[in-house]
């Protein structure tokens, strides 16, 4: 009969892999470094292979250990979720939640919503990572991520939260210097500032159903919409950006929406979580909170 899996060793391996340190993993788990070292040695002996490259200065995963670390994190998450489900809500949600979100949207819309959640759930801690890069939420050990645009084709669990409006905008200075396009096809003759998180050419549909595709050729390409704002306000081009970035500037008149009869393809905000059927109660509570408050919050999307 095969021995049962060494679940303790797998959990310790997950912590060391996340911290990239034996001492860091020990501190995260409240264990001694000796206990952690023995557990890793025990697991390596069972698997018949090394899990880490060890030098005097750094610790890194072996090639074979990368996928194993993801499975180990999934095991720990499933075990935590099972324990919380067994308690059946007898206690308030507690513990840390790691969240990834785009930079501009995170500052404008996510952070205010999280403040209310933390006030309502004082035993929960949130570790919020803001980046416009496409974060690997499984490898990064995130409990959930918010993304704008098409969800990835993967094993991740995806939930659509709400639509995100995009506007074609320019400054009055640019329009005075270069003229106001009357048709989407005229954008090909203008300087365009490109938001690389929405890759490919600009696609627009007119009110009569006509479709126009324009490659965004211009002086600036950035993976952050906020990084385009200085050049946009300085009159250096036209941009296609979400309302949570340009909304305040449209309201103040610093920027103007142009080509109102032409709309980009529908874009949505999605919530992504790692694969698996069980999630800790604290994560379920945050998902429900984000789904309600981001869906009901009209300002960032209108």
GROMACS .gro file of N, CA and C in nm, residues 21 106 123 141 157 180-181 194 200 208 226 243 256 259 268 272 284 289:
model
   54
   21UNK      N    1   1.307   3.154  -0.007
   21UNK     CA    2   1.397   3.155   0.108
   21UNK      C    3   1.349   3.054   0.211
  106UNK      N    4  -0.678   5.024  -1.068
  106UNK     CA    5  -0.662   4.991  -0.927
  106UNK      C    6  -0.668   5.112  -0.838
  123UNK      N    7  -1.089   4.143   1.024
  123UNK     CA    8  -0.991   4.037   1.043
  123UNK      C    9  -0.922   3.994   0.913
  141UNK      N   10   0.106   3.342  -0.687
  141UNK     CA   11   0.039   3.314  -0.561
  141UNK      C   12  -0.075   3.408  -0.529
  157UNK      N   13  -1.046   3.041  -1.354
  157UNK     CA   14  -1.190   3.066  -1.344
  157UNK      C   15  -1.214   3.213  -1.372
  180UNK      N   16  -1.024   6.849  -3.653
  180UNK     CA   17  -1.107   6.749  -3.587
  180UNK      C   18  -1.154   6.646  -3.689
  181UNK      N   19  -1.114   6.519  -3.674
  181UNK     CA   20  -1.160   6.418  -3.772
  181UNK      C   21  -1.312   6.403  -3.768
  194UNK      N   22  -0.080   5.516  -2.851
  194UNK     CA   23  -0.131   5.380  -2.840
  194UNK      C   24  -0.118   5.323  -2.699
  200UNK      N   25  -0.304   4.553  -3.102
  200UNK     CA   26  -0.357   4.547  -3.236
  200UNK      C   27  -0.410   4.681  -3.284
  208UNK      N   28  -2.409   5.358  -3.832
  208UNK     CA   29  -2.476   5.291  -3.943
  208UNK      C   30  -2.427   5.150  -3.968
  226UNK      N   31  -0.231   5.585  -1.815
  226UNK     CA   32  -0.196   5.708  -1.744
  226UNK      C   33  -0.069   5.770  -1.800
  243UNK      N   34  -1.269   5.517  -1.965
  243UNK     CA   35  -1.325   5.634  -1.897
  243UNK      C   36  -1.270   5.654  -1.757
  256UNK      N   37  -1.121   6.636  -2.493
  256UNK     CA   38  -1.251   6.630  -2.559
  256UNK      C   39  -1.271   6.493  -2.621
  259UNK      N   40  -1.542   6.193  -3.243
  259UNK     CA   41  -1.607   6.084  -3.316
  259UNK      C   42  -1.710   6.012  -3.230
  268UNK      N   43  -1.477   4.455  -2.135
  268UNK     CA   44  -1.534   4.426  -2.003
  268UNK      C   45  -1.426   4.407  -1.899
  272UNK      N   46  -1.058   3.710  -1.222
  272UNK     CA   47  -0.997   3.580  -1.246
  272UNK      C   48  -0.951   3.520  -1.113
  284UNK      N   49  -1.410   3.435  -0.111
  284UNK     CA   50  -1.548   3.439  -0.158
  284UNK      C   51  -1.616   3.570  -0.118
  289UNK      N   52  -1.808   4.113  -0.283
  289UNK     CA   53  -1.801   4.258  -0.259
  289UNK      C   54  -1.760   4.331  -0.387
   0.00000   0.00000   0.00000
